[in-house]
Short mmCIF file of C-alpha atoms and ligand atoms in Angstrom, two decimals:
data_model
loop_
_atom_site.label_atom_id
_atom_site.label_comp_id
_atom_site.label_asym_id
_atom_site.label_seq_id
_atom_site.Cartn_x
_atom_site.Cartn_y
_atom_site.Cartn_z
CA UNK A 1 -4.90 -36.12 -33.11
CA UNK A 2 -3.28 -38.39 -30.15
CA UNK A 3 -5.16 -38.62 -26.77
CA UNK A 4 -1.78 -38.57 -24.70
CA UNK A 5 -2.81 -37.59 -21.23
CA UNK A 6 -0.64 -35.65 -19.05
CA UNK A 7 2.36 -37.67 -16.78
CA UNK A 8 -0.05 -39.85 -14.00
CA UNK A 9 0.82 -37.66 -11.02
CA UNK A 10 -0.15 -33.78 -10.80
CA UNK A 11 1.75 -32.08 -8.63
CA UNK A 12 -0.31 -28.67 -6.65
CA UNK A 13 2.39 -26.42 -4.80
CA UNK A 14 0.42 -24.72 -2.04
CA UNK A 15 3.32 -23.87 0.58
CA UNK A 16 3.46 -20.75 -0.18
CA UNK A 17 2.70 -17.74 2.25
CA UNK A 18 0.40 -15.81 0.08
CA UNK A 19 1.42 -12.54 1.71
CA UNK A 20 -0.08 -10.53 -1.52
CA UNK A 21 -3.25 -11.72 0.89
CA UNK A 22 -2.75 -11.19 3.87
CA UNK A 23 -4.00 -10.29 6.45
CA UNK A 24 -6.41 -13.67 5.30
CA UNK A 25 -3.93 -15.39 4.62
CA UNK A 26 -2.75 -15.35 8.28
CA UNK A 27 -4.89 -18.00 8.94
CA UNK A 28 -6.35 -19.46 5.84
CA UNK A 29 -4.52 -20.57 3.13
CA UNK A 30 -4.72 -18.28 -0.26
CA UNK A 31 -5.35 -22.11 -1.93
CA UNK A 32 -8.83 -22.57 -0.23
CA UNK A 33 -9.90 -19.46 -0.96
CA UNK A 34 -13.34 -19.85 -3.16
CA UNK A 35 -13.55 -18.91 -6.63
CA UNK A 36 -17.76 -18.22 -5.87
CA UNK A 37 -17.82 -21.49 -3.97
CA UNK A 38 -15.19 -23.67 -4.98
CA UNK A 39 -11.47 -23.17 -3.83
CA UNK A 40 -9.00 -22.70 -6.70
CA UNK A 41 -7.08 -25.90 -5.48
CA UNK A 42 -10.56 -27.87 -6.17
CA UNK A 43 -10.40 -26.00 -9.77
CA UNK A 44 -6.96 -27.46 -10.69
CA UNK A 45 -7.86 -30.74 -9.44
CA UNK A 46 -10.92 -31.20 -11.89
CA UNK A 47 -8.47 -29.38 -14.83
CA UNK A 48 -5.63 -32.51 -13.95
CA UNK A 49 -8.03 -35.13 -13.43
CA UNK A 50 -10.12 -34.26 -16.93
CA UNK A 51 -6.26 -34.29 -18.51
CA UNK A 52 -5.72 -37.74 -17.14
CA UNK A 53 -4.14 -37.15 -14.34
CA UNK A 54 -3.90 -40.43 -11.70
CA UNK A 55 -2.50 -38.57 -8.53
CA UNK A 56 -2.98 -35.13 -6.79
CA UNK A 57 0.33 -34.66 -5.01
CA UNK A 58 -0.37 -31.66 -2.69
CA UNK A 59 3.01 -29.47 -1.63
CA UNK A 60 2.02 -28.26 1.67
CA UNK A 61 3.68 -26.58 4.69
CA UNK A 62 3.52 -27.01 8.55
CA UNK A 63 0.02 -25.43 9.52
CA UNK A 64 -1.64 -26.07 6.26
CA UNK A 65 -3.22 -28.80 6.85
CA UNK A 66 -6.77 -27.67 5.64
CA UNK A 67 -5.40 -27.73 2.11
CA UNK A 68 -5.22 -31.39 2.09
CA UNK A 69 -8.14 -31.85 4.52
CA UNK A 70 -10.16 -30.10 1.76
CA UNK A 71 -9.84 -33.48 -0.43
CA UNK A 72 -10.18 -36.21 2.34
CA UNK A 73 -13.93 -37.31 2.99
CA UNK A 74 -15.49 -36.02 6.08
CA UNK A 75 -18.67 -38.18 6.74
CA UNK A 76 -19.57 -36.78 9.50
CA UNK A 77 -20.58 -33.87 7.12
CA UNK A 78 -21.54 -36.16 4.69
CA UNK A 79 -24.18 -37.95 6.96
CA UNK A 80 -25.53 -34.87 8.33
CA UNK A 81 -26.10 -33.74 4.77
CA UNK A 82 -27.70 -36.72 3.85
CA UNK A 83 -30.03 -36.95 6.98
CA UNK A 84 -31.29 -33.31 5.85
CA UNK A 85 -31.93 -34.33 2.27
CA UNK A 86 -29.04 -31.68 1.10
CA UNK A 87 -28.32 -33.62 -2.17
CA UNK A 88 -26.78 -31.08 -3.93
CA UNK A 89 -24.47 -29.57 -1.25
CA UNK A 90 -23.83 -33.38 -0.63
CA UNK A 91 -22.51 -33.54 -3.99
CA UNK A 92 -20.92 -30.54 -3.54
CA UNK A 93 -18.70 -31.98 -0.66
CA UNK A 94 -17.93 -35.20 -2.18
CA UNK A 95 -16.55 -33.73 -5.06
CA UNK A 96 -13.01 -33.34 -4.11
CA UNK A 97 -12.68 -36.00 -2.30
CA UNK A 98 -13.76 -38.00 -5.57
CA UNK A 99 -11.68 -36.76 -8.25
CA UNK A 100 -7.90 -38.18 -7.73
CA UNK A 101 -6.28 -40.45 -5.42
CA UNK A 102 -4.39 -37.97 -2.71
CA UNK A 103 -0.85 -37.32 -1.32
CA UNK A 104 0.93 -34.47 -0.12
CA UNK A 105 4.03 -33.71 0.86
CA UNK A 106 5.92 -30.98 3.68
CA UNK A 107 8.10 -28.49 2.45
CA UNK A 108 9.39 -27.31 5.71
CA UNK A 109 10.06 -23.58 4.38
CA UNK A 110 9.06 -21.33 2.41
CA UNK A 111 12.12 -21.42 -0.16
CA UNK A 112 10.74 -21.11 -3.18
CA UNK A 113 8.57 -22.56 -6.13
CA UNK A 114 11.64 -24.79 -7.44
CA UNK A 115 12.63 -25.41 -3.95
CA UNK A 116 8.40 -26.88 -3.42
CA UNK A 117 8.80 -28.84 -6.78
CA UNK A 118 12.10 -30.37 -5.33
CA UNK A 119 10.53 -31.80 -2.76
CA UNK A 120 8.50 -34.21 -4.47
CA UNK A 121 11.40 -36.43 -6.19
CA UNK A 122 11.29 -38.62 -3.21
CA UNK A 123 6.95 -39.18 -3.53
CA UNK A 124 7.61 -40.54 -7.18
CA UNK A 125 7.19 -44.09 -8.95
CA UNK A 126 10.90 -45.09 -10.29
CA UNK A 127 8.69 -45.14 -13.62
CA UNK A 128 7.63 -41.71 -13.60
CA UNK A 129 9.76 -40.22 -15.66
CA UNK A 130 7.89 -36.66 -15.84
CA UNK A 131 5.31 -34.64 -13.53
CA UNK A 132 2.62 -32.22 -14.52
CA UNK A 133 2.66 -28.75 -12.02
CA UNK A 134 -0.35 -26.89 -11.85
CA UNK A 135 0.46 -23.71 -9.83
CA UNK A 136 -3.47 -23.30 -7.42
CA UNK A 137 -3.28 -19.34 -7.80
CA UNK A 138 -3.46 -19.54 -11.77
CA UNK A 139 -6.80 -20.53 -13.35
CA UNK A 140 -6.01 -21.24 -17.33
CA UNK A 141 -9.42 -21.07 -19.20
CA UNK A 142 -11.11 -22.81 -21.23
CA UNK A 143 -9.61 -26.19 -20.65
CA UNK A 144 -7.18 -28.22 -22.53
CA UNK A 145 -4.13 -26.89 -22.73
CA UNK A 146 -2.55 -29.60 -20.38
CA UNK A 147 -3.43 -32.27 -22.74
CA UNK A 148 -2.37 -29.99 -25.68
CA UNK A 149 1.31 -29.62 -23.50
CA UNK A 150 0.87 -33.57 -23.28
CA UNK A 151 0.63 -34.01 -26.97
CA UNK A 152 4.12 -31.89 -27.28
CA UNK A 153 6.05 -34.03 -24.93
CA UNK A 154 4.85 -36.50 -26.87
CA UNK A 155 6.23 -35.44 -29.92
CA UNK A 156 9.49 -33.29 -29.11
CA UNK A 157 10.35 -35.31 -25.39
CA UNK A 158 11.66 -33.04 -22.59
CA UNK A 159 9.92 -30.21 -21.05
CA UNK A 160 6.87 -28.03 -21.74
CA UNK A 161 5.72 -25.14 -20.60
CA UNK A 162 2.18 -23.02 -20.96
CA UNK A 163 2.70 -19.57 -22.23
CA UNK A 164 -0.06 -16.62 -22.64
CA UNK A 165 0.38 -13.74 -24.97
CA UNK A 166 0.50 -10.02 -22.61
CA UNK A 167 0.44 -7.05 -23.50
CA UNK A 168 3.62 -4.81 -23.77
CA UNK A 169 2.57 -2.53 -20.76
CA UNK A 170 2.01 -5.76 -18.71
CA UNK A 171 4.86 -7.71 -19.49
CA UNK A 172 7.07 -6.50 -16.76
CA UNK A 173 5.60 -8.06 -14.75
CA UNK A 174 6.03 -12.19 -15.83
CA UNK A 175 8.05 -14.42 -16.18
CA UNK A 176 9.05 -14.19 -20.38
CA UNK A 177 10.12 -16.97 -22.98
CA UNK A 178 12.21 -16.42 -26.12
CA UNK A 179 10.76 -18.54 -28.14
CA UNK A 180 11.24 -19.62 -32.34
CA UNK A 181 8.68 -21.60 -34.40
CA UNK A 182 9.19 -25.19 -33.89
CA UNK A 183 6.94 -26.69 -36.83
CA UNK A 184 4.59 -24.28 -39.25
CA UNK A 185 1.94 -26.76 -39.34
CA UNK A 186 1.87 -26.14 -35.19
CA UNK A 187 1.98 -22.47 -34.72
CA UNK A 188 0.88 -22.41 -31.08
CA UNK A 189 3.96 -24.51 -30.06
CA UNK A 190 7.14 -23.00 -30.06
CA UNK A 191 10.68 -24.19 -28.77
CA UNK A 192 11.87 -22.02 -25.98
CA UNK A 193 15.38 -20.78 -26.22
CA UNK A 194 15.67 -18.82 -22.95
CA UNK A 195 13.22 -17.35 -19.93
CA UNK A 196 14.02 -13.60 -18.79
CA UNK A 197 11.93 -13.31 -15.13
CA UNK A 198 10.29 -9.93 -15.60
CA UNK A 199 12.14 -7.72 -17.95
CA UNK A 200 11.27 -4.03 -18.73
CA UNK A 201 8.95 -4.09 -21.45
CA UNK A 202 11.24 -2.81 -24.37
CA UNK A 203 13.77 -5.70 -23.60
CA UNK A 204 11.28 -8.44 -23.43
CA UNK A 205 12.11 -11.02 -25.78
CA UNK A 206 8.39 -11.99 -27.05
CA UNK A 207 4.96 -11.01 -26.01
CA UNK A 208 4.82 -15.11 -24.14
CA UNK A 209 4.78 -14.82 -20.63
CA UNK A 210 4.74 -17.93 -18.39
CA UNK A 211 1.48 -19.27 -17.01
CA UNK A 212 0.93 -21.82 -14.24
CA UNK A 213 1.10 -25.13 -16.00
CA UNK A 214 3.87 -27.48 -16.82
CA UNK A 215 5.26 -30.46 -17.94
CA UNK A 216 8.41 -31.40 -16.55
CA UNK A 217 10.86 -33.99 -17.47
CA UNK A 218 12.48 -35.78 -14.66
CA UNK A 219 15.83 -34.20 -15.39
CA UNK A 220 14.14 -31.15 -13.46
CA UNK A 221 15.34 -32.54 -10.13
CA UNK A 222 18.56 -32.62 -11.09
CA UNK A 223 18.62 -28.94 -12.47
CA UNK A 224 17.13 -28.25 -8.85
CA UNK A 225 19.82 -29.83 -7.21
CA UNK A 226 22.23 -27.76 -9.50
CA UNK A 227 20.91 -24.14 -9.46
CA UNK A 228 21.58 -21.54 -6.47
CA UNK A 229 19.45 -18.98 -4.78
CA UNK A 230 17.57 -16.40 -7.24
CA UNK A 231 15.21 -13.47 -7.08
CA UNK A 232 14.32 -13.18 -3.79
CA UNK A 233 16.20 -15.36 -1.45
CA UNK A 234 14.35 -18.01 -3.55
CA UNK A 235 15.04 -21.31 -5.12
CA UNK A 236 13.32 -20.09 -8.81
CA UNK A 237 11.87 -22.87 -11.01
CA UNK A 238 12.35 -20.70 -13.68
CA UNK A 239 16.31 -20.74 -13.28
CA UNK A 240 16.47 -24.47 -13.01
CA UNK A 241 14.05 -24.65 -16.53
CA UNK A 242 16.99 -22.07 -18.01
CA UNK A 243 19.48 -24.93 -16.69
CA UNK A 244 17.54 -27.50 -19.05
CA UNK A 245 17.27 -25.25 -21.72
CA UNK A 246 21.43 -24.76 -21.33
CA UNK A 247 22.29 -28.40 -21.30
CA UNK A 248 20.06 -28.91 -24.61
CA UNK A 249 17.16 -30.35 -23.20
CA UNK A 250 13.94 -29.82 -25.13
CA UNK A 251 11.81 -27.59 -23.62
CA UNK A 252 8.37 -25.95 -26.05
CA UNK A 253 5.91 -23.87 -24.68
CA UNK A 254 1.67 -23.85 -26.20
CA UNK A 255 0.74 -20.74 -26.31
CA UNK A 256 -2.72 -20.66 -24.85
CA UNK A 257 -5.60 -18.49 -26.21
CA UNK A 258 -7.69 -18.22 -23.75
CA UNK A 259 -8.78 -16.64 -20.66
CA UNK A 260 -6.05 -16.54 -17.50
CA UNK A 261 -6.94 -15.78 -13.83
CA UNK A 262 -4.45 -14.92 -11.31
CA UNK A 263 -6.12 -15.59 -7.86
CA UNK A 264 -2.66 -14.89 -6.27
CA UNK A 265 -3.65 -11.09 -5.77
CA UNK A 266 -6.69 -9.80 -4.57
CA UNK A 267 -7.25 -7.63 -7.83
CA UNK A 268 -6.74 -10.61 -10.03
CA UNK A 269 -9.22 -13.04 -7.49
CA UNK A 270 -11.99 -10.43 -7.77
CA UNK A 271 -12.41 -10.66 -11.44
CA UNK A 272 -12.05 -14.69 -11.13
CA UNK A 273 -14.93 -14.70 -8.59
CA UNK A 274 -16.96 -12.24 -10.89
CA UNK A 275 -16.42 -14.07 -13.83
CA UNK A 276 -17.00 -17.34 -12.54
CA UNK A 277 -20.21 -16.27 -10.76
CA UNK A 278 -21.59 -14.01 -13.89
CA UNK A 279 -21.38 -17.96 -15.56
CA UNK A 280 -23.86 -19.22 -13.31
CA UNK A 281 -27.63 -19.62 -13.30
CA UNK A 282 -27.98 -18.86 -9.20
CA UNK A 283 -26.23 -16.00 -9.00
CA UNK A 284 -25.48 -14.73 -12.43
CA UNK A 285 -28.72 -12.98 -13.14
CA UNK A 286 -28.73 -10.78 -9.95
CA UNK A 287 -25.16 -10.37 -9.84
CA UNK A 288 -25.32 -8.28 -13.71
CA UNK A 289 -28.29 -6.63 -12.32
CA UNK A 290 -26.57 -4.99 -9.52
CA UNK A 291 -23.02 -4.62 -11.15
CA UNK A 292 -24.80 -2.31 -14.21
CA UNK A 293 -26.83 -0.43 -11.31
CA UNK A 294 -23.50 -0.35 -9.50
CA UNK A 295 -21.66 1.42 -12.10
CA UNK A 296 -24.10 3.66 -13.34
CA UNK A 297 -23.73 5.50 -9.91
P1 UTP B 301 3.39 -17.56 -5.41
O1 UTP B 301 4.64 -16.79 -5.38
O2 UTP B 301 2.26 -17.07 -6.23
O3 UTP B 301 2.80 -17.79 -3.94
O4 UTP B 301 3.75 -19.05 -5.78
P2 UTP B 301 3.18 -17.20 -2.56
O5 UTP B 301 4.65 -17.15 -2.37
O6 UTP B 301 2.38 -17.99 -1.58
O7 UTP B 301 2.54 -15.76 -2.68
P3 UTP B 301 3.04 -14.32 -2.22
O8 UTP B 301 4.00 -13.85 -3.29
O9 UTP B 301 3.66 -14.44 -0.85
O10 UTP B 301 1.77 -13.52 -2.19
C1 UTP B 301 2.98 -19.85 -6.67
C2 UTP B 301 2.56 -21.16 -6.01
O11 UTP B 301 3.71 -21.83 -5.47
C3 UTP B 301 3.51 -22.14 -4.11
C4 UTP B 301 2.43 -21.19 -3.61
O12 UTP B 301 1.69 -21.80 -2.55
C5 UTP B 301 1.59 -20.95 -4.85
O13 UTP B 301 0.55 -21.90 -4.97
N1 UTP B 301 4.79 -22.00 -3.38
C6 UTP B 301 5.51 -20.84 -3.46
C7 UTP B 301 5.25 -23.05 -2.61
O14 UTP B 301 4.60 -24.13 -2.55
N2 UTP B 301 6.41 -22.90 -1.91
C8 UTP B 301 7.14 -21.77 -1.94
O15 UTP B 301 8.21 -21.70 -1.26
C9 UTP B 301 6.68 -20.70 -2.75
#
């Protein structure tokens, strides 16, 4: 099987207001919130970076700063840390910093997830000729499927998209692809034929709803420049990926089998934190302990 890495710059939209969050969100952003210890944002970053990603390019808005502060070195931590023989919290901190070079860009509004992904035409080599998006709030589990999308492009060009199957009582609630088999030997990639944005369950077209990862061709800005306001008041990625599909652009999903996170919503973050922490060896242990006493009550 072909090692093809995913396009060199990873693209992180974090502009968003995270009002399913508030009132934290006031003043933090939903991005930095930590998944045990780690924010999400740091998550993605190691996912793009292990997929061969060359450049975290951070969508942020005015007062958001800490997002991108979060992966900029701060040795004045660093030395205190050092000076107080706090190795592993040392390492800790330097992780971010150390996994991809770093650039962000503003999106002055909050306009929307296509309207954030527009933004970043200008930031791009004239070589690129796709980006990877890894949306902070979703956590796609185990890893791989990014190189798995890369290994699509590869084969069919265009556009691909990461797709987990729901169940029918849940499915109102995605964004959901109609999909046909692309190649028997492949059965996890399919070519997408349309995208309904959350349709009652008994006119869903498949059991595939979207999840945050994608590989998009460059012909995505232009689709941007071409679609108007959706759902919401909202400049919808989703619509301008329809757009692509319209014009005959290639655009496959992998279906990922696997475990998904959504750390957009406070019900969804709980269970990431839980599950994350239940993994490890310093808090695991204590944390089952008082979770089976907790629901024996
Ligand atoms: P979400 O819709 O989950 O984030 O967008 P949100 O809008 O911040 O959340 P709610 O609905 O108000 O609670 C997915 C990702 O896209 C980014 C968000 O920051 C999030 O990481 N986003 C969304 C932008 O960068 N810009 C936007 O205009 C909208």
């Amino acid at each position: 099987m072909s090692q093809s890495k995913i396009p060199r710059t990873a693209v992180v939209p974090a502009a968003g207001l995270g009002t399913r969050f508030l009132p934290a969100t006031k003043t933090v952003p939903k991005e930095l919130l930590p998944v045990v210890d780690t924010p999400g944002i740091e998550l993605v970053a190691e996912e793009a970076k292990s997929a061969g990603a060359e450049r975290l390019l951070i969508i942020t808005s005015p007062g958001k700063d800490g997002v991108v502060a979060h992966f900029v070195q701060d040795l004045v931590l660093e030395h205190t840390l050092a000076a107080r023989g706090k190795e592993s919290m040392l390492a800790k901190v330097r992780n971010a910093p150390s996994l991809l070079e770093v650039a962000s860009v503003i999106q002055d509004q909050p306009l929307g997830l296509g309207h954030a992904v527009g933004c970043v035409e200008t930031a791009l080599g004239d070589d690129e000729d796709a980006i990877a998006v890894l949306l902070p709030d979703d956590l796609v589990l185990p890893g791989g499927v990014l190189s798995a999308m890369a290994r699509t492009r590869a084969e069919y060009g265009g556009s691909v998209l990461c797709a987990i199957e729901v169940d029918d009582e849940k499915i109102s609630a995605y964004g959901v692809f109609d999909v046909e088999d692309a190649d028997p030997a492949t059965p996890h990639v399919k070519r997408v034929k349309g995208m309904v944005e959350k349709p009652a369950a008994d006119e869903a077209p498949s059991n595939l709803a979207a999840a945050g990862r994608y590989i998009l061709d460059r012909k995505i800005f232009d689709a941007l420049r071409e679609i108007t306001t959706g759902a919401g008041g909202e400049l919808q990625l989703t619509d301008a990926i329809a757009l692509l599909i319209e014009k005959g652009e290639p655009v496959h999903v992998v279906v990922h089998h696997g475990t998904r996170h959504d750390l957009g919503n406070p019900g969804g973050y709980l269970k990431a934190a839980v599950d994350f922490a239940l993994d490890r060896d310093d808090y695991g242990p204590e944390l089952r302990a008082w979770l089976r006493e907790r629901l024996d009550q």
